PDB file of C-alpha atoms in Angstrom:
ATOM      1  CA  MET Y   1      -0.601  -0.240  -0.163  1.00 90.00           C
ATOM      2  CA  LEU Y   2       1.507   2.893  -1.479  1.00 94.00           C
ATOM      3  CA  PRO Y   3       0.005   6.773  -0.469  1.00 96.00           C
ATOM      4  CA  ILE Y   4      -1.698   8.601  -3.602  1.00 96.00           C
ATOM      5  CA  LYS Y   5       1.134  11.169  -2.785  1.00 96.00           C
ATOM      6  CA  THR Y   6       3.809   9.505  -3.281  1.00 96.00           C
ATOM      7  CA  ILE Y   7       2.616   7.630  -6.650  1.00 97.00           C
ATOM      8  CA  ILE Y   8       1.748  11.305  -7.839  1.00 97.00           C
ATOM      9  CA  THR Y   9       5.491  12.684  -7.295  1.00 97.00           C
ATOM     10  CA  VAL Y  10       7.159   9.790  -8.603  1.00 96.00           C
ATOM     11  CA  ILE Y  11       5.211  10.606 -11.670  1.00 96.00           C
ATOM     12  CA  GLU Y  12       5.573  14.749 -11.808  1.00 97.00           C
ATOM     13  CA  ASP Y  13       9.116  14.059 -11.026  1.00 96.00           C
ATOM     14  CA  LYS Y  14       9.717  12.304 -14.411  1.00 94.00           C
ATOM     15  CA  PHE Y  15       6.733  13.839 -16.041  1.00 95.00           C
ATOM     16  CA  PRO Y  16       6.192  17.600 -15.045  1.00 96.00           C
ATOM     17  CA  LEU Y  17       3.071  19.251 -14.778  1.00 96.00           C
ATOM     18  CA  ALA Y  18       5.028  21.764 -16.119  1.00 95.00           C
ATOM     19  CA  ASN Y  19       5.950  21.189 -19.649  1.00 92.00           C
ATOM     20  CA  ALA Y  20       2.150  20.209 -20.762  1.00 93.00           C
ATOM     21  CA  CYS Y  21       1.000  22.780 -23.368  1.00 90.00           C
ATOM     22  CA  LEU Y  22      -0.910  25.640 -21.719  1.00 90.00           C
ATOM     23  CA  TRP Y  23      -4.387  24.606 -23.093  1.00 89.00           C
ATOM     24  CA  ASP Y  24      -3.454  20.514 -21.703  1.00 92.00           C
ATOM     25  CA  PHE Y  25      -6.124  19.197 -18.838  1.00 93.00           C
ATOM     26  CA  THR Y  26      -2.983  17.520 -17.109  1.00 94.00           C
ATOM     27  CA  GLY Y  27      -2.838  16.377 -14.034  1.00 96.00           C
ATOM     28  CA  TRP Y  28      -5.846  15.370 -11.043  1.00 96.00           C
ATOM     29  CA  GLN Y  29      -9.096  14.728 -13.193  1.00 96.00           C
ATOM     30  CA  ILE Y  30     -10.102  13.104  -9.845  1.00 96.00           C
ATOM     31  CA  LYS Y  31      -9.351  12.664  -6.480  1.00 96.00           C
ATOM     32  CA  GLY Y  32     -10.522  10.125  -4.502  1.00 95.00           C
ATOM     33  CA  LYS Y  33      -8.724   7.608  -1.602  1.00 96.00           C
ATOM     34  CA  ILE Y  34      -5.499   8.443  -0.465  1.00 95.00           C
ATOM     35  CA  THR Y  35      -3.874   5.187  -0.062  1.00 95.00           C
ATOM     36  CA  ILE Y  36      -3.063   3.209  -2.623  1.00 97.00           C
ATOM     37  CA  ASN Y  37      -2.935  -0.683  -3.557  1.00 97.00           C
ATOM     38  CA  LYS Y  38      -3.900  -1.282  -7.125  1.00 97.00           C
ATOM     39  CA  ILE Y  39      -3.398   0.913 -10.470  1.00 97.00           C
ATOM     40  CA  LEU Y  40      -5.094   0.575 -14.159  1.00 98.00           C
ATOM     41  CA  VAL Y  41      -3.036   2.285 -17.119  1.00 96.00           C
ATOM     42  CA  CYS Y  42      -5.264   3.215 -20.453  1.00 95.00           C
ATOM     43  CA  LEU Y  43      -5.556   5.634 -23.041  1.00 90.00           C
ATOM     44  CA  ASP Y  44      -8.883   6.736 -22.669  1.00 93.00           C
ATOM     45  CA  ILE Y  45     -11.232   5.279 -19.589  1.00 96.00           C
ATOM     46  CA  THR Y  46     -14.368   4.417 -20.954  1.00 96.00           C
ATOM     47  CA  ASN Y  47     -17.596   2.224 -19.347  1.00 96.00           C
ATOM     48  CA  ILE Y  48     -15.872  -0.641 -20.111  1.00 97.00           C
ATOM     49  CA  VAL Y  49     -12.329   0.581 -18.643  1.00 97.00           C
ATOM     50  CA  LEU Y  50     -14.133   1.376 -15.374  1.00 98.00           C
ATOM     51  CA  ASP Y  51     -16.058  -1.318 -15.512  1.00 97.00           C
ATOM     52  CA  GLN Y  52     -12.712  -3.669 -15.071  1.00 97.00           C
ATOM     53  CA  ALA Y  53     -11.160  -1.479 -12.429  1.00 98.00           C
ATOM     54  CA  LEU Y  54     -14.234  -1.814 -10.434  1.00 98.00           C
ATOM     55  CA  ALA Y  55     -14.823  -5.330 -10.854  1.00 98.00           C
ATOM     56  CA  ALA Y  56     -10.685  -5.358 -10.307  1.00 98.00           C
ATOM     57  CA  ASP Y  57     -10.677  -3.238  -7.097  1.00 97.00           C
ATOM     58  CA  ILE Y  58      -8.372  -0.524  -8.744  1.00 98.00           C
ATOM     59  CA  GLU Y  59      -8.201   2.569  -6.618  1.00 98.00           C
ATOM     60  CA  LEU Y  60      -6.040   5.081  -9.411  1.00 98.00           C
ATOM     61  CA  ILE Y  61      -6.115   4.819 -13.057  1.00 98.00           C
ATOM     62  CA  ILE Y  62      -3.820   6.515 -14.615  1.00 97.00           C
ATOM     63  CA  CYS Y  63      -4.937   7.901 -18.285  1.00 96.00           C
ATOM     64  CA  HIS Y  64      -3.277   9.214 -21.346  1.00 93.00           C
ATOM     65  CA  HIS Y  65      -6.166  11.307 -22.453  1.00 92.00           C
ATOM     66  CA  PRO Y  66      -7.726  13.556 -20.201  1.00 94.00           C
ATOM     67  CA  LEU Y  67     -11.845  12.469 -18.941  1.00 94.00           C
ATOM     68  CA  VAL Y  68     -12.895  15.718 -19.060  1.00 91.00           C
ATOM     69  CA  PHE Y  69     -11.016  18.121 -21.399  1.00 90.00           C
ATOM     70  CA  ALA Y  70     -11.973  21.622 -19.733  1.00 89.00           C
ATOM     71  CA  SER Y  71     -12.241  23.148 -16.677  1.00 85.00           C
ATOM     72  CA  ASP Y  72     -14.568  21.282 -15.069  1.00 84.00           C
ATOM     73  CA  ILE Y  73     -16.505  18.694 -14.960  1.00 89.00           C
ATOM     74  CA  ASN Y  74     -19.617  21.061 -15.382  1.00 89.00           C
ATOM     75  CA  HIS Y  75     -18.998  23.071 -19.189  1.00 90.00           C
ATOM     76  CA  PRO Y  76     -20.725  22.966 -21.318  1.00 90.00           C
ATOM     77  CA  THR Y  77     -18.782  21.229 -24.081  1.00 89.00           C
ATOM     78  CA  ILE Y  78     -18.544  17.552 -21.776  1.00 91.00           C
ATOM     79  CA  SER Y  79     -21.342  15.232 -22.983  1.00 92.00           C
ATOM     80  CA  PRO Y  80     -23.801  13.002 -20.786  1.00 94.00           C
ATOM     81  CA  TRP Y  81     -22.322  10.371 -20.872  1.00 94.00           C
ATOM     82  CA  LYS Y  82     -18.633  11.477 -20.025  1.00 94.00           C
ATOM     83  CA  LYS Y  83     -20.473  13.417 -16.337  1.00 95.00           C
ATOM     84  CA  LYS Y  84     -21.967  10.369 -16.062  1.00 96.00           C
ATOM     85  CA  LEU Y  85     -19.173   7.903 -16.118  1.00 97.00           C
ATOM     86  CA  TYR Y  86     -17.216  11.143 -14.230  1.00 96.00           C
ATOM     87  CA  GLN Y  87     -19.909  10.850 -11.397  1.00 97.00           C
ATOM     88  CA  LYS Y  88     -18.812   6.913 -11.563  1.00 97.00           C
ATOM     89  CA  ILE Y  89     -15.781   7.738 -10.666  1.00 98.00           C
ATOM     90  CA  LYS Y  90     -16.364  10.386  -7.591  1.00 97.00           C
ATOM     91  CA  ASN Y  91     -18.856   7.935  -6.173  1.00 97.00           C
ATOM     92  CA  ASN Y  92     -16.689   5.039  -6.130  1.00 98.00           C
ATOM     93  CA  ASP Y  93     -14.152   7.034  -4.759  1.00 97.00           C
ATOM     94  CA  ILE Y  94     -11.643   6.145  -7.855  1.00 98.00           C
ATOM     95  CA  ASN Y  95      -8.357   8.642  -8.169  1.00 98.00           C
ATOM     96  CA  VAL Y  96      -7.923   9.548 -12.190  1.00 98.00           C
ATOM     97  CA  TYR Y  97      -4.843  11.208 -13.183  1.00 98.00           C
ATOM     98  CA  THR Y  98      -3.815  12.829 -16.954  1.00 96.00           C
ATOM     99  CA  LEU Y  99      -0.526  12.479 -18.298  1.00 94.00           C
ATOM    100  CA  HIS Y 100      -0.989  13.844 -21.444  1.00 93.00           C
ATOM    101  CA  THR Y 101       0.883  16.354 -23.292  1.00 92.00           C
ATOM    102  CA  ASN Y 102       3.996  16.154 -20.599  1.00 93.00           C
ATOM    103  CA  PHE Y 103       3.807  13.040 -21.019  1.00 92.00           C
ATOM    104  CA  GLU Y 104       4.355  13.376 -25.187  1.00 88.00           C
ATOM    105  CA  LYS Y 105       6.382  15.866 -25.495  1.00 88.00           C
ATOM    106  CA  ASP Y 106       9.468  13.765 -22.959  1.00 89.00           C
ATOM    107  CA  ASP Y 107      12.433  12.412 -24.622  1.00 89.00           C
ATOM    108  CA  LYS Y 108      11.110   9.064 -22.713  1.00 88.00           C
ATOM    109  CA  GLY Y 109       7.080   9.717 -23.926  1.00 86.00           C
ATOM    110  CA  MET Y 110       4.813   8.261 -26.662  1.00 83.00           C
ATOM    111  CA  ASN Y 111       5.993  10.094 -29.177  1.00 85.00           C
ATOM    112  CA  VAL Y 112      10.050   8.644 -29.083  1.00 90.00           C
ATOM    113  CA  LEU Y 113       9.132   5.579 -27.487  1.00 88.00           C
ATOM    114  CA  MET Y 114       6.369   4.906 -31.231  1.00 85.00           C
ATOM    115  CA  ALA Y 115       9.067   5.979 -33.157  1.00 88.00           C
ATOM    116  CA  GLN Y 116      11.765   3.731 -31.268  1.00 89.00           C
ATOM    117  CA  ASP Y 117       9.410   0.930 -32.235  1.00 85.00           C
ATOM    118  CA  LEU Y 118       8.749   1.784 -35.263  1.00 84.00           C
ATOM    119  CA  ASN Y 119      12.682   1.666 -35.963  1.00 86.00           C
ATOM    120  CA  LEU Y 120      13.181   4.686 -36.093  1.00 92.00           C
ATOM    121  CA  GLU Y 121      16.488   6.499 -36.406  1.00 95.00           C
ATOM    122  CA  ASN Y 122      17.487  10.749 -35.742  1.00 96.00           C
ATOM    123  CA  ILE Y 123      14.556  10.923 -34.097  1.00 94.00           C
ATOM    124  CA  ASN Y 124      13.428  14.529 -33.594  1.00 94.00           C
ATOM    125  CA  PHE Y 125      11.088  16.851 -31.748  1.00 91.00           C
ATOM    126  CA  LEU Y 126       9.414  19.362 -34.671  1.00 86.00           C
ATOM    127  CA  GLY Y 127       7.877  22.429 -33.823  1.00 82.00           C
ATOM    128  CA  GLN Y 128       7.627  23.941 -30.524  1.00 82.00           C
ATOM    129  CA  GLU Y 129       5.716  22.160 -28.530  1.00 84.00           C
ATOM    130  CA  LYS Y 130       7.895  19.215 -29.527  1.00 87.00           C
ATOM    131  CA  LEU Y 131       4.470  17.237 -30.149  1.00 86.00           C
ATOM    132  CA  ALA Y 132       5.862  15.887 -33.190  1.00 87.00           C
ATOM    133  CA  VAL Y 133       8.558  13.738 -34.080  1.00 91.00           C
ATOM    134  CA  VAL Y 134      10.499  13.225 -36.890  1.00 92.00           C
ATOM    135  CA  GLY Y 135      12.693  10.659 -37.625  1.00 94.00           C
ATOM    136  CA  ASN Y 136      14.439   8.452 -40.880  1.00 95.00           C
ATOM    137  CA  LEU Y 137      13.552   5.061 -41.888  1.00 93.00           C
ATOM    138  CA  ASN Y 138      17.342   2.535 -41.692  1.00 90.00           C
ATOM    139  CA  GLN Y 139      16.179   1.766 -45.323  1.00 92.00           C
ATOM    140  CA  ALA Y 140      13.859   3.502 -47.764  1.00 92.00           C
ATOM    141  CA  LEU Y 141      10.362   1.879 -47.699  1.00 92.00           C
ATOM    142  CA  SER Y 142       6.984   1.820 -49.985  1.00 93.00           C
ATOM    143  CA  VAL Y 143       4.087   3.467 -48.674  1.00 90.00           C
ATOM    144  CA  SER Y 144       2.243  -0.142 -49.586  1.00 91.00           C
ATOM    145  CA  THR Y 145       5.552  -1.625 -47.240  1.00 91.00           C
ATOM    146  CA  ILE Y 146       5.062   1.315 -44.196  1.00 87.00           C
ATOM    147  CA  ILE Y 147       0.699   0.158 -43.656  1.00 87.00           C
ATOM    148  CA  LYS Y 148       1.829  -3.185 -43.344  1.00 89.00           C
ATOM    149  CA  ASN Y 149       3.827  -2.431 -40.255  1.00 85.00           C
ATOM    150  CA  VAL Y 150       1.822   0.071 -39.001  1.00 82.00           C
ATOM    151  CA  LYS Y 151      -0.504  -1.746 -39.502  1.00 87.00           C
ATOM    152  CA  ASN Y 152       0.847  -4.474 -37.242  1.00 87.00           C
ATOM    153  CA  TYR Y 153       2.596  -2.335 -34.928  1.00 83.00           C
ATOM    154  CA  PHE Y 154      -0.851  -1.178 -33.765  1.00 80.00           C
ATOM    155  CA  LYS Y 155      -2.889  -4.499 -34.613  1.00 86.00           C
ATOM    156  CA  ILE Y 156      -5.379  -1.943 -36.138  1.00 86.00           C
ATOM    157  CA  GLU Y 157      -7.437  -3.480 -39.552  1.00 89.00           C
ATOM    158  CA  TYR Y 158      -7.930  -0.557 -41.743  1.00 85.00           C
ATOM    159  CA  LEU Y 159      -5.748   1.696 -42.733  1.00 83.00           C
ATOM    160  CA  GLN Y 160      -7.066   3.772 -45.126  1.00 84.00           C
ATOM    161  CA  LEU Y 161      -4.393   5.770 -47.347  1.00 84.00           C
ATOM    162  CA  ILE Y 162      -4.653   9.001 -49.575  1.00 85.00           C
ATOM    163  CA  GLY Y 163      -2.469   9.505 -52.302  1.00 86.00           C
ATOM    164  CA  ASN Y 164       0.722   6.537 -54.106  1.00 91.00           C
ATOM    165  CA  GLN Y 165       1.634   2.965 -52.278  1.00 91.00           C
ATOM    166  CA  HIS Y 166       4.065   2.938 -54.087  1.00 94.00           C
ATOM    167  CA  GLN Y 167       5.767   6.165 -53.064  1.00 93.00           C
ATOM    168  CA  ILE Y 168       9.606   5.121 -51.854  1.00 94.00           C
ATOM    169  CA  ILE Y 169       9.653   6.816 -47.963  1.00 90.00           C
ATOM    170  CA  ARG Y 170      12.742   7.194 -46.270  1.00 91.00           C
ATOM    171  CA  ASN Y 171      11.407  10.225 -43.525  1.00 91.00           C
ATOM    172  CA  VAL Y 172       8.532   9.594 -41.404  1.00 87.00           C
ATOM    173  CA  ALA Y 173       7.199  12.467 -38.953  1.00 85.00           C
ATOM    174  CA  LEU Y 174       4.273  11.138 -36.119  1.00 82.00           C
ATOM    175  CA  PHE Y 175       2.131  12.375 -33.360  1.00 74.00           C
ATOM    176  CA  TRP Y 176      -0.165  11.108 -31.771  1.00 62.00           C
ATOM    177  CA  TRP Y 177      -3.011  12.958 -30.515  1.00 53.00           C
ATOM    178  CA  CYS Y 178      -7.105  13.093 -31.495  1.00 39.00           C
ATOM    179  CA  TRP Y 179      -8.069  10.237 -29.551  1.00 35.00           C
ATOM    180  CA  ARG Y 180      -6.739   7.631 -30.639  1.00 40.00           C
ATOM    181  CA  TRP Y 181      -5.764   8.317 -34.006  1.00 40.00           C
ATOM    182  CA  CYS Y 182      -1.868   8.053 -35.530  1.00 43.00           C
ATOM    183  CA  HIS Y 183      -1.283  10.432 -38.057  1.00 45.00           C
ATOM    184  CA  TYR Y 184       1.844   9.550 -40.119  1.00 47.00           C
ATOM    185  CA  TYR Y 185       3.017  12.616 -42.623  1.00 48.00           C
ATOM    186  CA  LEU Y 186       5.652  10.468 -44.651  1.00 47.00           C
ATOM    187  CA  ALA Y 187       7.747  12.184 -47.475  1.00 44.00           C
TER     188      ALA Y 187
END
């Protein structure tokens, strides 16, 4: 059993909230129990994820995407199903903590990890906000081969291409955002 404060301190030491984009809602979403035995890590909190958390007696959910992407749950942009999910989490005294852009921008964060897993070399951040990375393939590949690799990596059945599947690619830029869509710009 660990105090929640100890866990969050370790997380914030590695991925400081100060590194998040100004527009982001990273960090605490919901505070619950102060001692933690079980943690669930997920990309998004959904009804299915929450049901799994409840069945496993989870006290802390660490998610990538904020459950509430607004200053508070009563913001007019928050959908009714999110409000209901939020209330169910509160009623069950579960903590929710988000690692979003502060995790994406880190040199051991989401974008760099994906780039490494996709075997990119010479990986560098793009732009001031560092929400994208660019790298080189160790050998030039056709777009169709890259698509096959991406589908295998992300375990997805379909991927839509607008362009020439025979084009040969060496440089890849990628960024992870917009609610589960992985975007690739190939050159």
